[in-house]
CSV table of C-alpha atoms in Angstrom, one decimal:
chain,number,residue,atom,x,y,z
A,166,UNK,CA,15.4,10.1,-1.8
A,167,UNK,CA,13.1,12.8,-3.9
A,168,UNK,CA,11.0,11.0,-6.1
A,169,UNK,CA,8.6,12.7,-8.9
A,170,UNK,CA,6.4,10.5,-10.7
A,171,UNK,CA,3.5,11.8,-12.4
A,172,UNK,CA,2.6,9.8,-15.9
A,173,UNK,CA,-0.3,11.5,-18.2
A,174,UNK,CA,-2.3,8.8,-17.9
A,175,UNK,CA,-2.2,9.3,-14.2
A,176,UNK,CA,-3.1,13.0,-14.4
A,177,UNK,CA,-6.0,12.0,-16.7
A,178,UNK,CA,-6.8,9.5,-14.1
A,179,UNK,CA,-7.7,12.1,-11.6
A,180,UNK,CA,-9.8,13.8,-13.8
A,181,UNK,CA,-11.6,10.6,-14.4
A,182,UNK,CA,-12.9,10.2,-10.8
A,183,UNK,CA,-13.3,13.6,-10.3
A,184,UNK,CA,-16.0,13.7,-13.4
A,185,UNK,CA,-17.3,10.4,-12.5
A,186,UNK,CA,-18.2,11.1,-8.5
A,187,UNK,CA,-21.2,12.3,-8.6
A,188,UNK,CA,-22.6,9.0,-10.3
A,189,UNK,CA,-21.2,7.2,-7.1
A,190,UNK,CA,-22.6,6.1,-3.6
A,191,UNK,CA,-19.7,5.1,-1.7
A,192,UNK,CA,-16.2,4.9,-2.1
A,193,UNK,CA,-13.7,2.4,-0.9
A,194,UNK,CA,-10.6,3.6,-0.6
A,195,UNK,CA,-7.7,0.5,-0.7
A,196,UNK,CA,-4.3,1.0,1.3
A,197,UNK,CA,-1.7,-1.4,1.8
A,198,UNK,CA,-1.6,-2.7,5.4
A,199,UNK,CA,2.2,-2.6,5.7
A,200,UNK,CA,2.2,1.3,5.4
A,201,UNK,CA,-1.6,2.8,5.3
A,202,UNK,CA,-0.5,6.4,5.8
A,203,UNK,CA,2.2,6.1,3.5
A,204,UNK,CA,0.4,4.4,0.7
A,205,UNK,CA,-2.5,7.2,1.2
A,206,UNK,CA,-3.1,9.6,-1.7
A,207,UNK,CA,-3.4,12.9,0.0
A,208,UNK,CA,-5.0,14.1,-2.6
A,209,UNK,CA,-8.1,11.6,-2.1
A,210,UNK,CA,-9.6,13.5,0.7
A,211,UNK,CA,-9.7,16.6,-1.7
A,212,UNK,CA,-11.4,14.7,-4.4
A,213,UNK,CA,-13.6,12.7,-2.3
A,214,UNK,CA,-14.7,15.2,-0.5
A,215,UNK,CA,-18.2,13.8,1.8
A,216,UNK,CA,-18.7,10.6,0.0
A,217,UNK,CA,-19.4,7.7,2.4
A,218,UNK,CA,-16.0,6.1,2.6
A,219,UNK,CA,-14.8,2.3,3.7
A,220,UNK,CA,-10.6,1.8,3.8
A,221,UNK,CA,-9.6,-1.6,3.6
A,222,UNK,CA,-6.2,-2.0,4.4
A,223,UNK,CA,-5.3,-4.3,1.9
A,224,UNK,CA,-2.4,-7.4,1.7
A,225,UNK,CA,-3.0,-7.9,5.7
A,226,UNK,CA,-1.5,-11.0,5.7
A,227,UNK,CA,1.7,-9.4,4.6
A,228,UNK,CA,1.5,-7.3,7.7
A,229,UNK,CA,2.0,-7.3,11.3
A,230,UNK,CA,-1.0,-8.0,12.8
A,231,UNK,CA,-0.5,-6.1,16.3
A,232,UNK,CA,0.1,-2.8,14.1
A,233,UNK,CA,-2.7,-3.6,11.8
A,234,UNK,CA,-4.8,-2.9,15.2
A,235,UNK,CA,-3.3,0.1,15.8
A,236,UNK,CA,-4.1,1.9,12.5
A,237,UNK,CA,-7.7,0.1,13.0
A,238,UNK,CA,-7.4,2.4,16.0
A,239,UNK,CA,-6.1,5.7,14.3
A,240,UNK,CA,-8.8,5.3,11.1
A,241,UNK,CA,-11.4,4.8,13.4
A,242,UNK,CA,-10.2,7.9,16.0
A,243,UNK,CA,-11.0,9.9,12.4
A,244,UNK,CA,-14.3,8.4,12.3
A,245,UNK,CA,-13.4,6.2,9.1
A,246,UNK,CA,-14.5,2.6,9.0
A,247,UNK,CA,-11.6,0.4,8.1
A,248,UNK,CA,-11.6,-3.4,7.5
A,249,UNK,CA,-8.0,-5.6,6.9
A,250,UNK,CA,-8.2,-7.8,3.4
A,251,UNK,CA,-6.7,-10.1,1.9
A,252,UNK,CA,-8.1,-9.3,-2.4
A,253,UNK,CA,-5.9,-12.7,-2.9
A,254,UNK,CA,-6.8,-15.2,-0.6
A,255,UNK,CA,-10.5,-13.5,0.1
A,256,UNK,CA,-9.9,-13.0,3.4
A,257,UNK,CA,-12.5,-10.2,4.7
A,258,UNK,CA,-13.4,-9.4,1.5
A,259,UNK,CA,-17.6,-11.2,2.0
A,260,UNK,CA,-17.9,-8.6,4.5
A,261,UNK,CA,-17.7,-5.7,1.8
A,262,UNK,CA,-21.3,-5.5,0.5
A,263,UNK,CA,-23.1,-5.2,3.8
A,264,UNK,CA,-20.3,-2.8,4.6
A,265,UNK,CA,-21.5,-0.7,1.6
A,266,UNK,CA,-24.5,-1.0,2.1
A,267,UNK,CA,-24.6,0.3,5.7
A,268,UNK,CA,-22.6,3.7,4.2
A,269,UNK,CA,-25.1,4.1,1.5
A,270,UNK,CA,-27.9,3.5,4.1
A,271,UNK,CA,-28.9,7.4,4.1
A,272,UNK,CA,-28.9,7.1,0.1
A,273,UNK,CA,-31.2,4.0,0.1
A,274,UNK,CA,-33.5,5.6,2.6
A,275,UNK,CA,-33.8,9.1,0.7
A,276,UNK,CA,-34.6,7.1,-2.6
A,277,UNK,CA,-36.7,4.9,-0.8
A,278,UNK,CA,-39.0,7.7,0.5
A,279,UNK,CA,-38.6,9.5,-3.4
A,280,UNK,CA,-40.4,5.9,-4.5
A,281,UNK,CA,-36.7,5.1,-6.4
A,282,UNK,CA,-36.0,1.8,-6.3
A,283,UNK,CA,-33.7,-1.2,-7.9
A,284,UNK,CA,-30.6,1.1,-8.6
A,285,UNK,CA,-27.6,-0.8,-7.8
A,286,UNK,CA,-25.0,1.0,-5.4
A,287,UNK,CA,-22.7,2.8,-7.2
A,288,UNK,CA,-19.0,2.0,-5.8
A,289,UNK,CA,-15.8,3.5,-6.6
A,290,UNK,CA,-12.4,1.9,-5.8
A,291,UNK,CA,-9.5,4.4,-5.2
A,292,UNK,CA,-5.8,3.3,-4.2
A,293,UNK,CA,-2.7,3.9,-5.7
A,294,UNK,CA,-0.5,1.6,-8.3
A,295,UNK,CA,0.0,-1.8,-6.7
A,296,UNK,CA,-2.4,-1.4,-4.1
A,297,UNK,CA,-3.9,-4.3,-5.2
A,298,UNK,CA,-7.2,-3.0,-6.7
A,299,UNK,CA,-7.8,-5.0,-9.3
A,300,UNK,CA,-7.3,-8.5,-7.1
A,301,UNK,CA,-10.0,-6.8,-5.1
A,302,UNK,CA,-12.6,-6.7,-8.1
A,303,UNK,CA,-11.9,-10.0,-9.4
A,304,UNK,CA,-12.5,-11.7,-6.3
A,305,UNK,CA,-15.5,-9.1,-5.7
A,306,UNK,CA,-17.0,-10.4,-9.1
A,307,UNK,CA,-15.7,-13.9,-9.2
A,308,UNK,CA,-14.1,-13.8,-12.7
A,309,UNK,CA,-11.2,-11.9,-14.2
A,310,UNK,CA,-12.5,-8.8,-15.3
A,311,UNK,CA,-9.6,-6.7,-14.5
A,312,UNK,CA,-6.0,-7.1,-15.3
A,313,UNK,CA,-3.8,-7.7,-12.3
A,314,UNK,CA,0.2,-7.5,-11.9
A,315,UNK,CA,3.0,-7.4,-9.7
A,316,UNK,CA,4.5,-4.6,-11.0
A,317,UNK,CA,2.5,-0.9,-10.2
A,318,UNK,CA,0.0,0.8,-13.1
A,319,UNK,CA,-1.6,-2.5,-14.5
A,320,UNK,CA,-4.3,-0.8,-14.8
A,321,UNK,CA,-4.5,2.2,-17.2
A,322,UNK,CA,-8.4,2.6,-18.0
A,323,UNK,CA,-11.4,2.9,-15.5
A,324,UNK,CA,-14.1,0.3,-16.2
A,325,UNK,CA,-17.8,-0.4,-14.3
A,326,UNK,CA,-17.9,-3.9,-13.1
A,327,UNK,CA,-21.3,-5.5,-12.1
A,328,UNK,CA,-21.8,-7.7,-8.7
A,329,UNK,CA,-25.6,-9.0,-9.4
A,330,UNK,CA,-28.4,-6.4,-9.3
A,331,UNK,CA,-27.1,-5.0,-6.2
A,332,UNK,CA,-23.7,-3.0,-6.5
A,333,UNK,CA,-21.8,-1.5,-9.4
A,334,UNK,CA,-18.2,-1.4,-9.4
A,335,UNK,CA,-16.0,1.8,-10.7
A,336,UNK,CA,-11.8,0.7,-10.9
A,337,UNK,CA,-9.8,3.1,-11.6
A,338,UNK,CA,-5.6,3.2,-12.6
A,339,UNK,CA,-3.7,3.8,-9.7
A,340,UNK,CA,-3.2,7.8,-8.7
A,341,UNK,CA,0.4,9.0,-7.5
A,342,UNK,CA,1.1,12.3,-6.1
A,343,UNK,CA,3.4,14.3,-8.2
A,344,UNK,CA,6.2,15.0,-5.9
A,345,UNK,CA,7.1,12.6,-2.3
A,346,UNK,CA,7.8,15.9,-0.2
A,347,UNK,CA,8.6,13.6,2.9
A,348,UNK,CA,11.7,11.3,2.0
A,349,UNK,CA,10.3,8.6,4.3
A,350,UNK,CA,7.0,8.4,2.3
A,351,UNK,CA,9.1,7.5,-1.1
A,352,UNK,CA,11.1,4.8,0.7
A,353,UNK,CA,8.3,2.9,2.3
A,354,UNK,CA,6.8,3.0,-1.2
A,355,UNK,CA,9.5,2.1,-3.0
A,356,UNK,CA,10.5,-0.6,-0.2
A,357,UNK,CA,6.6,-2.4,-0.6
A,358,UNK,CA,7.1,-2.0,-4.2
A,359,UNK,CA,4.9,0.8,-5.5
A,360,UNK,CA,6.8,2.6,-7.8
A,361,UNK,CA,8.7,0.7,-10.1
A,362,UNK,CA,11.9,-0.8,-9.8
A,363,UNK,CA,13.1,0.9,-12.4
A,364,UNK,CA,13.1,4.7,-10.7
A,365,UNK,CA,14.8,3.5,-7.6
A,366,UNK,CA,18.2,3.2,-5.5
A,367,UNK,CA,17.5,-0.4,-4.2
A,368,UNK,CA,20.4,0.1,-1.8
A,369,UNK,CA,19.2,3.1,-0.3
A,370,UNK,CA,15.7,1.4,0.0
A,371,UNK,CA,17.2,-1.9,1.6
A,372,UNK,CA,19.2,0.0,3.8
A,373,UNK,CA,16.1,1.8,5.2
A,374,UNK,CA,13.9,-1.6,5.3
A,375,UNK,CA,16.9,-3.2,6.9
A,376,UNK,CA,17.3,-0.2,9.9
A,377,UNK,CA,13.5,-0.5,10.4
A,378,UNK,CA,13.6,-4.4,11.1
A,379,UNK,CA,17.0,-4.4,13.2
A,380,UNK,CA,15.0,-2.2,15.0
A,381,UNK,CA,11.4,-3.6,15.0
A,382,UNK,CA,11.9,-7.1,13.5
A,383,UNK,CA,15.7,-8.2,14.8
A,384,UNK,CA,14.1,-11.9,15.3
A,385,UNK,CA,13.2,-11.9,11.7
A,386,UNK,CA,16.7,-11.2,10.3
A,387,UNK,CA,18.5,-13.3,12.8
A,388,UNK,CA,16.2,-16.8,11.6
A,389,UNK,CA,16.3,-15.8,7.6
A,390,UNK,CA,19.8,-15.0,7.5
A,391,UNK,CA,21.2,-18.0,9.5
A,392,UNK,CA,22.9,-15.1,12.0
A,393,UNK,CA,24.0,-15.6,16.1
A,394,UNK,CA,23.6,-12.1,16.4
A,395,UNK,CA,22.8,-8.5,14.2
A,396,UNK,CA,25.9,-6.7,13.0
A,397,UNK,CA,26.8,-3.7,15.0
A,398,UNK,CA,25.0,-1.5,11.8
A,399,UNK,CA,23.2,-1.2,8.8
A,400,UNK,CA,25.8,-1.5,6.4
A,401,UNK,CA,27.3,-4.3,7.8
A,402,UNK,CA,23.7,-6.3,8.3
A,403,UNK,CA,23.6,-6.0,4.4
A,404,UNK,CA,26.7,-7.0,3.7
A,405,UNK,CA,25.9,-10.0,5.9
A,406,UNK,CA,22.9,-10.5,3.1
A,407,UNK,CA,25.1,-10.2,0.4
A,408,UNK,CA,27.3,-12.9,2.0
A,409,UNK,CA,24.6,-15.5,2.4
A,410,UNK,CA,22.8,-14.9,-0.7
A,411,UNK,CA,26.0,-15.5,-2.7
A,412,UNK,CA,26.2,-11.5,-4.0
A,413,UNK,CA,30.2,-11.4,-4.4
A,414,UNK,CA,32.0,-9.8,-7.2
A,415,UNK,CA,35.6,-10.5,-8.2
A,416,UNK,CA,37.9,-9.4,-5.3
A,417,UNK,CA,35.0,-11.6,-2.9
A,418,UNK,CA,33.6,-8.0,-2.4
A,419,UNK,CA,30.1,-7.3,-2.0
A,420,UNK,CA,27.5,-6.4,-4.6
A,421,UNK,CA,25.4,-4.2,-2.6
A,422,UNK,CA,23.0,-3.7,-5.7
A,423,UNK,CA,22.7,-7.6,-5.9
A,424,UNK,CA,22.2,-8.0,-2.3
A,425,UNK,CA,19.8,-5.2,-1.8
A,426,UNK,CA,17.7,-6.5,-4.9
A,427,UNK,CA,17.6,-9.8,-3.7
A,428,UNK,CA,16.9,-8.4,0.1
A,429,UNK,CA,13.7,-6.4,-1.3
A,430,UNK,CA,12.5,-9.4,-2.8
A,431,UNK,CA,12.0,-11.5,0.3
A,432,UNK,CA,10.6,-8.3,1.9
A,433,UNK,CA,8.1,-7.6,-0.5
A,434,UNK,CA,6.5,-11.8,-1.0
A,435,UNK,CA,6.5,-12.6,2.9
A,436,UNK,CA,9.3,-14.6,3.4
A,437,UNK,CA,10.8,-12.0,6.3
A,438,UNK,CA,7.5,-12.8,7.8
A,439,UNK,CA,4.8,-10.5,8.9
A,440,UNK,CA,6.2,-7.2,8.8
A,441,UNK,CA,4.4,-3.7,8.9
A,442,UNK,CA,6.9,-0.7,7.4
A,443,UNK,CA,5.0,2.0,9.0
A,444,UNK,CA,3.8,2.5,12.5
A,445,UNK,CA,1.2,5.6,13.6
A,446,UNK,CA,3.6,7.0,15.9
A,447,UNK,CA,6.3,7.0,13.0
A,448,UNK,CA,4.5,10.2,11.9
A,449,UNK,CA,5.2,12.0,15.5
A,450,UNK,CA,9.0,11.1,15.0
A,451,UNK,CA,11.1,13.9,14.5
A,452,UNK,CA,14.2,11.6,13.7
A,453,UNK,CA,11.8,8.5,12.0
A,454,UNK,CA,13.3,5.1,12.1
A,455,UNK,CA,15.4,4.5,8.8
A,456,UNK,CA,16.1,7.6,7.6
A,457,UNK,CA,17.7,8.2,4.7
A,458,UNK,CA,21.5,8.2,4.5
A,459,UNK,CA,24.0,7.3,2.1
A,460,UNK,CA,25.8,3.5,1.9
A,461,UNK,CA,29.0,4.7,3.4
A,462,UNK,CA,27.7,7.3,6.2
């Protein structure tokens, strides 16, 4: 699955944060803990450039904790702080202005000796659509002062946000790559629900979510789905989901559309459980987990 999504105001987006980096001290860079690399702008390194940076892997209580470690692990083997959140409970998030101010430490220090003081740190927020970004601010300022959604590019405008006479907040819309060159990128995205519903194959999305858990998570889809034991594939584990779910169409044939939809669903809000859609030595696969192949192959 090859998908290009690239709206103007997403393009105009980058050129927003591009302009407005050298008003800012540190940036915080907000991933989704269920796929990190996949949910990573590549892009964001090239804009960034040596800013002080914090990642927060963001919606950790969606994810598997054990492989929440591990990218801990692979962030800070590339000497890049990273703390889990959860923007909608507040989990980890009190720990974020001490953080920033430890990164901006140098900064303080060189104004310090200038005789500069007062300036509040100047903090941008990067992430892409649905990241959760603007859940992150409002509980960062403790009012609603950004728009928030389940559906990806809520926010369409960059705005400064004030914590008290100490930090400055920048949000920023969500920034998309144009073009998903690696297949498996687009259907972890698509399967977290980052791009919008509306520009995928849910099938071809469940069936990839579905071959990572039998794989990973079999426990998971045994208890939901009331089963004694996995079906011998793919295919036939959704089918299963189509039969306990009700998704029949005349003929008692299954709507695999209907299934998949409603399979996506329980995925995305937790009620599979804990599960992480990405693992760091997914990227050293040559044959990744989940691969992309058609309903009837």
């Amino acid at each position: 699955m090859t998908i290009q999504w690239f709206p103007g105001h997403m393009a105009k987006a980058r050129r927003q944060v591009t302009e407005k980096l050298k008003l800012i001290d540190v940036v915080i860079e907000l991933l989704d803990a269920r796929l990190p690399l996949s949910s990573r702008n590549p892009m964001i390194d090239e804009i960034v450039s040596e800013k002080p940076r914090l990642i927060l892997l963001n919606k950790a209580d969606l994810a598997d904790e054990r492989v929440t470690d591990q990218w801990i692990g692979y962030f800070r083997g590339l000497g890049i702080r990273t703390l889990p959140i959860d923007a909608l409970s507040g989990k980890g998030v009190t720990k974020l202005p001490e953080l920033c101010k430890e990164l901006a430490g140098e900064m303080l220090a060189k104004r310090s000796e200038k005789g500069m003081q007062g300036r509040a740190i100047r903090i941008m927020i990067l992430g892409i659509p649905n990241v959760g970004k603007s859940s992150l601010i409002n509980r960062l300022s403790k009012r609603s002062v950004a728009q928030t959604g389940d559906r990806p590019a809520v926010t369409k405008a960059q705005q400064w946000v004030k914590m008290g006479d100490t930090l400055e907040l920048l949000d920023t819309p969500g920034i998309l790559w144009p073009k998903f060159e690696d297949q498996m990128v687009g259907l972890r995205l698509a399967a977290s629900g980052a791009i919008k519903d509306e520009l995928i194959d849910f099938t071809e999305v469940a069936l990839y979510a579905i071959t990572y858990m039998m794989h990973y998570y079999p426990e998971r889809l045994l208890e939901r789905f009331k089963l004694k034991e996995l079906p011998e594939d793919r295919v036939a584990m959704l089918e299963e989901i189509g039969k306990k779910r009700g998704c029949l169409v005349s003929g008692g044939n299954i709507d695999y559309d209907k299934a998949a939809e409603l399979f996506l669903r329980e995925l995305r809000s937790g009620k599979l459980g804990q599960v992480s859609l990405e693992r760091p030595i997914d990227w050293e696969m040559d044959e990744p987990i989940g691969k992309p192949i058609s309903l009837y192959e």
